[in-house]
PDB file of C-alpha atoms in Angstrom:
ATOM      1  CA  UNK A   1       3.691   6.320   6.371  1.00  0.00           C
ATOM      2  CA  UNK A   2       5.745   5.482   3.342  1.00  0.00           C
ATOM      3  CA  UNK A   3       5.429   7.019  -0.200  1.00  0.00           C
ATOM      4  CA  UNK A   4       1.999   7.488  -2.027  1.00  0.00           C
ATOM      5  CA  UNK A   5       3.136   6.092  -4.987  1.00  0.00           C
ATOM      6  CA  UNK A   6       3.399   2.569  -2.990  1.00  0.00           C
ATOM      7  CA  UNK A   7      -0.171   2.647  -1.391  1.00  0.00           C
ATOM      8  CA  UNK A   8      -3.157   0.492  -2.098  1.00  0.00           C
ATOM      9  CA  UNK A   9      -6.206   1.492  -1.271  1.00  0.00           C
ATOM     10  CA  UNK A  10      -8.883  -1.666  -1.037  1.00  0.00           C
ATOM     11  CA  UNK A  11     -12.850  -0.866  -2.080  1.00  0.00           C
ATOM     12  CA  UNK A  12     -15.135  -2.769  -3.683  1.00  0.00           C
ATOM     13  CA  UNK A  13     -13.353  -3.513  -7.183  1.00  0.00           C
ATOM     14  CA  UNK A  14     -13.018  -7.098  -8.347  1.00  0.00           C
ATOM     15  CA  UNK A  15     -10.679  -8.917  -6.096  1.00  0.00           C
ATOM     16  CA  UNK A  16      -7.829  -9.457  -7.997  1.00  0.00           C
ATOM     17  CA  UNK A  17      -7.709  -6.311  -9.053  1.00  0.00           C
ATOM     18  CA  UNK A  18      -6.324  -5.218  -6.115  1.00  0.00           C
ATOM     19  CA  UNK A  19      -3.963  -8.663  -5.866  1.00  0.00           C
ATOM     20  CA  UNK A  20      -2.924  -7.648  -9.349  1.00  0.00           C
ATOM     21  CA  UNK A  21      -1.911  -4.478  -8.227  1.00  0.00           C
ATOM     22  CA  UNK A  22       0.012  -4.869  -5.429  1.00  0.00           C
ATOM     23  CA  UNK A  23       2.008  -8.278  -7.567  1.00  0.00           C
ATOM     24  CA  UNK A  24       2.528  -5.858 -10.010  1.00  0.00           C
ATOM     25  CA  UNK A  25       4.624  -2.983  -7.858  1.00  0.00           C
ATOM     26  CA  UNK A  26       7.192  -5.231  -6.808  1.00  0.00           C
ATOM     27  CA  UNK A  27       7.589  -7.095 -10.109  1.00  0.00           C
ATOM     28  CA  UNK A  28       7.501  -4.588 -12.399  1.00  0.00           C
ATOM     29  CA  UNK A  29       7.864  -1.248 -10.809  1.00  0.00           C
ATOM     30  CA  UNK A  30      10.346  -2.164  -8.180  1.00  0.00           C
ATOM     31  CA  UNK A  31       8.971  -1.070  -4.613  1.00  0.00           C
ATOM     32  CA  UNK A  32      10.304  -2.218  -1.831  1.00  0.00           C
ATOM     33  CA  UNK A  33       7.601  -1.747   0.157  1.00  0.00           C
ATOM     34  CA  UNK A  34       3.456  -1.221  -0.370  1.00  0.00           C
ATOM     35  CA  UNK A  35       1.063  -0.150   1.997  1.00  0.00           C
ATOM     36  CA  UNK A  36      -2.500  -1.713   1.424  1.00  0.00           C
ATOM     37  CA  UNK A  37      -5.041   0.608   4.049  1.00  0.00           C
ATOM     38  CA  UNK A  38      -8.868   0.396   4.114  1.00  0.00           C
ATOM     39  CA  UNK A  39     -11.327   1.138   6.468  1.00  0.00           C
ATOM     40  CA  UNK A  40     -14.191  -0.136   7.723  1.00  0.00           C
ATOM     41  CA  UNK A  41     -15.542  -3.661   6.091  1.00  0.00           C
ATOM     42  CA  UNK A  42     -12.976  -3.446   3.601  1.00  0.00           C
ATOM     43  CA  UNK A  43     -10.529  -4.614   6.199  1.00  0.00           C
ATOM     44  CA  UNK A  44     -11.351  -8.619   5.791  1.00  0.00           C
ATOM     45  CA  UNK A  45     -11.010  -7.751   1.946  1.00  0.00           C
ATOM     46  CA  UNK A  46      -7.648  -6.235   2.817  1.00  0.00           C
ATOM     47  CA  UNK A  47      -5.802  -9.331   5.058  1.00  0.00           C
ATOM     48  CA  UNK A  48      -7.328 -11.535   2.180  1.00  0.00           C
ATOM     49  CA  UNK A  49      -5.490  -9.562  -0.559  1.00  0.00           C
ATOM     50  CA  UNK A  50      -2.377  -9.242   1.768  1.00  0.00           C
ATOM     51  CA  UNK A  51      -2.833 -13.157   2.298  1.00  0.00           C
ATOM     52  CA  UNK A  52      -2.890 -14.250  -1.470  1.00  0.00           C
ATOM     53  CA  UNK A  53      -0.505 -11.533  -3.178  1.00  0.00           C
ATOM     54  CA  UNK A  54       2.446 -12.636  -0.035  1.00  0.00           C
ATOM     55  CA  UNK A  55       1.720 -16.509   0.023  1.00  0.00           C
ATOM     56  CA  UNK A  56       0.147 -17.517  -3.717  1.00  0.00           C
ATOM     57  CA  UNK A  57       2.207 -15.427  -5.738  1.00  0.00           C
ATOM     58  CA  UNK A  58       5.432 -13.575  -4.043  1.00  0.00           C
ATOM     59  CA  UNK A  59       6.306 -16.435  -1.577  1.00  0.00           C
ATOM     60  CA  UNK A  60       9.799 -15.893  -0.271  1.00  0.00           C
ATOM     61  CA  UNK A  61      10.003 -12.608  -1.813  1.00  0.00           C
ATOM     62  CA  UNK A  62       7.526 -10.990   0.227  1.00  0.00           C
ATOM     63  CA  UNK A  63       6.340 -10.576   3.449  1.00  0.00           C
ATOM     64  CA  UNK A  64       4.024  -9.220   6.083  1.00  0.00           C
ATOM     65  CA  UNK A  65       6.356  -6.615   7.879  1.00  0.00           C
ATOM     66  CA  UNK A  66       4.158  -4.791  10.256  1.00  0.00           C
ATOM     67  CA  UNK A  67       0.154  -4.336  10.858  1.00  0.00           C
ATOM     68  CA  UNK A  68      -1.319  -1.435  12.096  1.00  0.00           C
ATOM     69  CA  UNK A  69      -4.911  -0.535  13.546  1.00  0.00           C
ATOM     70  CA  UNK A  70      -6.689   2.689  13.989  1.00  0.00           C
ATOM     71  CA  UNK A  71      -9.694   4.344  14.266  1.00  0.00           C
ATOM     72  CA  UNK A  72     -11.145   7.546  12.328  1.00  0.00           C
ATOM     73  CA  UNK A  73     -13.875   9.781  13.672  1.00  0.00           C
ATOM     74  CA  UNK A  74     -15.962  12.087  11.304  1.00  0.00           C
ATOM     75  CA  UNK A  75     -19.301  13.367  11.553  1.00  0.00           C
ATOM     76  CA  UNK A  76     -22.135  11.137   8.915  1.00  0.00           C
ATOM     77  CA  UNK A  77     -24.599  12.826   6.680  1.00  0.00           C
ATOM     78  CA  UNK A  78     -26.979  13.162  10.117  1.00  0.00           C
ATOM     79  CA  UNK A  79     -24.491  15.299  11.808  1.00  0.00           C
ATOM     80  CA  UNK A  80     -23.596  12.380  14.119  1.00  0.00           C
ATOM     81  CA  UNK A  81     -20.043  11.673  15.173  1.00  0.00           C
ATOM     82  CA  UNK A  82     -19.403   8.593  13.875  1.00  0.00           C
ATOM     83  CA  UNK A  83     -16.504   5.934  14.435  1.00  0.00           C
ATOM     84  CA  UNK A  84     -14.452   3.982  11.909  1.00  0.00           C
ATOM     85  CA  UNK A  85     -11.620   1.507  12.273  1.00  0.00           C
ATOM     86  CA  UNK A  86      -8.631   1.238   9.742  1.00  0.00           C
ATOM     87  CA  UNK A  87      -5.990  -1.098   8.747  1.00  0.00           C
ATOM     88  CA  UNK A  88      -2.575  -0.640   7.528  1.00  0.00           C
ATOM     89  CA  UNK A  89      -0.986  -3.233   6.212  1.00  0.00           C
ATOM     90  CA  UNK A  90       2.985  -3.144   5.103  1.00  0.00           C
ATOM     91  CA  UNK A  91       4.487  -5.435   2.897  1.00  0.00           C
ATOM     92  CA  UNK A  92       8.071  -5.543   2.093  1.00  0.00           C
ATOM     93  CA  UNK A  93      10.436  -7.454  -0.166  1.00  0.00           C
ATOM     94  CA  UNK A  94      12.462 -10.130   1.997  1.00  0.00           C
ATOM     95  CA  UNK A  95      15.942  -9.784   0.041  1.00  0.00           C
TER      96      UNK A  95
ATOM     97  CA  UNK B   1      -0.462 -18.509  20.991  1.00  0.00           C
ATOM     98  CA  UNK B   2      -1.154 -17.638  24.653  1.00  0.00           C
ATOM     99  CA  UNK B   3      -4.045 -18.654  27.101  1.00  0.00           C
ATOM    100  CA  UNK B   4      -7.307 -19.985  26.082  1.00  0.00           C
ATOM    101  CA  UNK B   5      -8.766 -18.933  29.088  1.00  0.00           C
ATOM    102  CA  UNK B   6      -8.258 -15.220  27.167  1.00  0.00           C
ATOM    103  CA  UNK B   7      -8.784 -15.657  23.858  1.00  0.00           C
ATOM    104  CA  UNK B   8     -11.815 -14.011  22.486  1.00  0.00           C
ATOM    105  CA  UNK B   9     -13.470 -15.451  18.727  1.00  0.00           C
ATOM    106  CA  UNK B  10     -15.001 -13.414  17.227  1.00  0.00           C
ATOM    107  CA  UNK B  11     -18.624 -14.273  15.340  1.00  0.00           C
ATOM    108  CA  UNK B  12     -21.463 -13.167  14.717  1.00  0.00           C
ATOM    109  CA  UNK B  13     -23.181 -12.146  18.663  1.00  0.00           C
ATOM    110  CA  UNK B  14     -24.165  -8.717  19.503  1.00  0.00           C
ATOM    111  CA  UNK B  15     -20.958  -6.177  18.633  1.00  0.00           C
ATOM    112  CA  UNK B  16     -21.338  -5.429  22.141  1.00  0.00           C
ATOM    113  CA  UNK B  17     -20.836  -8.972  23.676  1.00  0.00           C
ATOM    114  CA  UNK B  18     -17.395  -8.820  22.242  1.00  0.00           C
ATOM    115  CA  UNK B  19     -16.460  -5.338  23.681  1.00  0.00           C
ATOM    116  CA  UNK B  20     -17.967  -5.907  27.073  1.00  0.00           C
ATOM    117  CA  UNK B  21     -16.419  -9.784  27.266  1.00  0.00           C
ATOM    118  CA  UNK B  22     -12.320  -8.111  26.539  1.00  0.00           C
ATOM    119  CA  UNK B  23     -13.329  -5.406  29.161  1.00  0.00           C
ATOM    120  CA  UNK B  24     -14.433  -7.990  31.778  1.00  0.00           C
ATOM    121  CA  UNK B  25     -11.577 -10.028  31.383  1.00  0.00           C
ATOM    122  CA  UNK B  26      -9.272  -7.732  32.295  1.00  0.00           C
ATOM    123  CA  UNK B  27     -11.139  -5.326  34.733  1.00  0.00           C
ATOM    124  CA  UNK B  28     -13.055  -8.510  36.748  1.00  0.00           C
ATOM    125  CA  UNK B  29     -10.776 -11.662  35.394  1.00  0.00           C
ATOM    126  CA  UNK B  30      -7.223  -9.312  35.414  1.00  0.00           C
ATOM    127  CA  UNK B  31      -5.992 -10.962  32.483  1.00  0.00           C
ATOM    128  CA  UNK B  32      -2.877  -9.161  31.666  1.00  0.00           C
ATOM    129  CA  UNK B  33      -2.946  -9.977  27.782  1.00  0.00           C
ATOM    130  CA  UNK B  34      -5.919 -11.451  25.714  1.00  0.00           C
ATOM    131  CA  UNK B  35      -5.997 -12.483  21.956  1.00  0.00           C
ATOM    132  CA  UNK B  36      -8.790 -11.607  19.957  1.00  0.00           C
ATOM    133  CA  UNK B  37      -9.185 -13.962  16.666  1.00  0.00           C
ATOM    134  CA  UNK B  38     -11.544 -14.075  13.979  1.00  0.00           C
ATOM    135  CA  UNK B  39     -11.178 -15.696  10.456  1.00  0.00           C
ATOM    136  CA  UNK B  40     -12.864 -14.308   6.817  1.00  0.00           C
ATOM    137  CA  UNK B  41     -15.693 -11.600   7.186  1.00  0.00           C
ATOM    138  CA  UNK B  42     -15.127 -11.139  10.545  1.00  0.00           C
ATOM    139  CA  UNK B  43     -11.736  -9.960  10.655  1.00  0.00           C
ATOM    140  CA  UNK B  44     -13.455  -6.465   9.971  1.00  0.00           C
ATOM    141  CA  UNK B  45     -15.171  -7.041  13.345  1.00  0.00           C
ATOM    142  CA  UNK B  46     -12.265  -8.130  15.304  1.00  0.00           C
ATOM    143  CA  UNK B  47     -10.961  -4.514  14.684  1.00  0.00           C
ATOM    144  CA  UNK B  48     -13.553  -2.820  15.531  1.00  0.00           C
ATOM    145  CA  UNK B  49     -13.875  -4.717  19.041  1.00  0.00           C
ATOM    146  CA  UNK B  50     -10.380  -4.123  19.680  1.00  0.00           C
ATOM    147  CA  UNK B  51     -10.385  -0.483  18.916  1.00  0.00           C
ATOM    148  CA  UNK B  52     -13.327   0.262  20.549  1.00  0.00           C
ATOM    149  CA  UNK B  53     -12.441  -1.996  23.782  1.00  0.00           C
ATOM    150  CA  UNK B  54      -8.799   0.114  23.875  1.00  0.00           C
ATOM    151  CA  UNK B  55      -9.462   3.309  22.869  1.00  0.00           C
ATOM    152  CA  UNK B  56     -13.361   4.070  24.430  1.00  0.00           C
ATOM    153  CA  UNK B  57     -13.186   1.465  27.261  1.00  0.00           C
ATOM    154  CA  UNK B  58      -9.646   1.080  28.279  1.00  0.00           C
ATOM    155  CA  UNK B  59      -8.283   3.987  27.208  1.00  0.00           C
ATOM    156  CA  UNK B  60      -4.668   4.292  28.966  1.00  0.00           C
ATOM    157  CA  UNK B  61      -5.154   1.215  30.484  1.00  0.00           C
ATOM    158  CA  UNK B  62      -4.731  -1.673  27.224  1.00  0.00           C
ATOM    159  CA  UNK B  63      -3.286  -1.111  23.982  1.00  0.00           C
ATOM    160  CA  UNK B  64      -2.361  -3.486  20.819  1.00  0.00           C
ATOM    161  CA  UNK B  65       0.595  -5.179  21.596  1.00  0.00           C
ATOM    162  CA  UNK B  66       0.333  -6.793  18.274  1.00  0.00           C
ATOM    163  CA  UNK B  67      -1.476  -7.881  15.030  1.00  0.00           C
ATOM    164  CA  UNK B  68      -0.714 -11.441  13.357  1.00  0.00           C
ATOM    165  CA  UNK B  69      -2.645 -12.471   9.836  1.00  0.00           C
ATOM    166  CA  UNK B  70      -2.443 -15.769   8.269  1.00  0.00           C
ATOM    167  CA  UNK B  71      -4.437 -18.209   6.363  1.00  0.00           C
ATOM    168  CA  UNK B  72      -6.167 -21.277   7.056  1.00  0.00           C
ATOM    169  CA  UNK B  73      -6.408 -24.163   4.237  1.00  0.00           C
ATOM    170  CA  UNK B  74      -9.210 -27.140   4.322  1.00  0.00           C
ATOM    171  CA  UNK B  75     -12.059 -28.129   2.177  1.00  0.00           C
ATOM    172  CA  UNK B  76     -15.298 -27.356   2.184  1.00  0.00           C
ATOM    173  CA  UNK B  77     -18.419 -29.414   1.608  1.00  0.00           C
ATOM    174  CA  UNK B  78     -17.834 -30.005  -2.143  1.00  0.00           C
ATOM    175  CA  UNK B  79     -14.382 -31.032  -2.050  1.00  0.00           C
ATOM    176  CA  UNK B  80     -13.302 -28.256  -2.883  1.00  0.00           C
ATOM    177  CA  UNK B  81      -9.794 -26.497  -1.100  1.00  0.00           C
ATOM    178  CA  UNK B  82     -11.103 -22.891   0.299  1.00  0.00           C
ATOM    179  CA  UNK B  83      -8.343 -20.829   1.436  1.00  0.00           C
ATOM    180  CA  UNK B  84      -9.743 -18.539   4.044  1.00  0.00           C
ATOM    181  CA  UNK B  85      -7.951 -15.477   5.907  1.00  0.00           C
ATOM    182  CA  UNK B  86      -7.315 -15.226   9.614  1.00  0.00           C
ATOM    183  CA  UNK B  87      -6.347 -12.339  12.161  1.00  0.00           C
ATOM    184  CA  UNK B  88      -5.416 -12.379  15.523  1.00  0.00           C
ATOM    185  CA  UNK B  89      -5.315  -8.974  17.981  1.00  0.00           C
ATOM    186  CA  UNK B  90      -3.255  -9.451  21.011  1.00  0.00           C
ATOM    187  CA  UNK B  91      -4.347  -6.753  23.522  1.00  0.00           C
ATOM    188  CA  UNK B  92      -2.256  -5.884  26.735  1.00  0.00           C
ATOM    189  CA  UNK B  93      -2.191  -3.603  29.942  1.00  0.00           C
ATOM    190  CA  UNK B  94      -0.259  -0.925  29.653  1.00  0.00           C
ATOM    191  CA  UNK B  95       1.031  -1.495  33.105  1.00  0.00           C
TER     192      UNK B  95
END
């Protein structure tokens, strides 16, 4: 699933942070292609940073080129199995 | 964007509304395809719905056929324009 160096992992920093981040790959550090993943309720936060970093500031120069969904299973602090969904989603440069 | 008849929103009901309401549709309704769509916070939802409907309920039976994300523009009680993020799941059988 693509190189490291390219991923963006979405938490709870300050929103543009994250839009920062990902604007600042393609500009400055030439990827072709980012993942942004997170899990959980961070997946809203996620399509909203995917949203604003293709269509406020890199419109025409990138896009949404795939989405993909998953789930993780680990056991919690309680010993129960518990169940978490991801998102994974890739951006790429259109030229 | 397909059928009304099976699209699913997704809001803030019972978690399990959602799950059971794609599983009825296309065990009891045989819907071949439905579209699950939420907008903002519960994008995170819409996930979760779909991967638990697929992978605990219909396991074999539906998978993601494919994930859109856009954004929706209008203004909001002040006047002010709100830019808000929007997902839609599209869910089919497998056979």
């Amino acid at each position: 699933m693509g190189d490291d160096e390219h991923t963006v992992f979405i938490g709870g920093k300050p929103f543009m942070n994250y839009v920062t981040g990902v604007v600042m790959q393609f500009t400055t550090q030439s990827a072709n292609e980012i993942v942004i993943k997170a899990r959980g309720k961070f997946i809203s936060r996620a399509v909203d940073i995917a949203e604003v970093a293709t269509k406020r500031f890199l419109e025409n120069q990138v896009s949404v080129q795939d989405i993909k969904i998953d789930s993780e299973e680990f056991k919690n602090k309680e010993g129960r199995q518990v169940r978490v969904s991801t998102i994974e989603i890739i951006l790429k440069k259109t030229k």
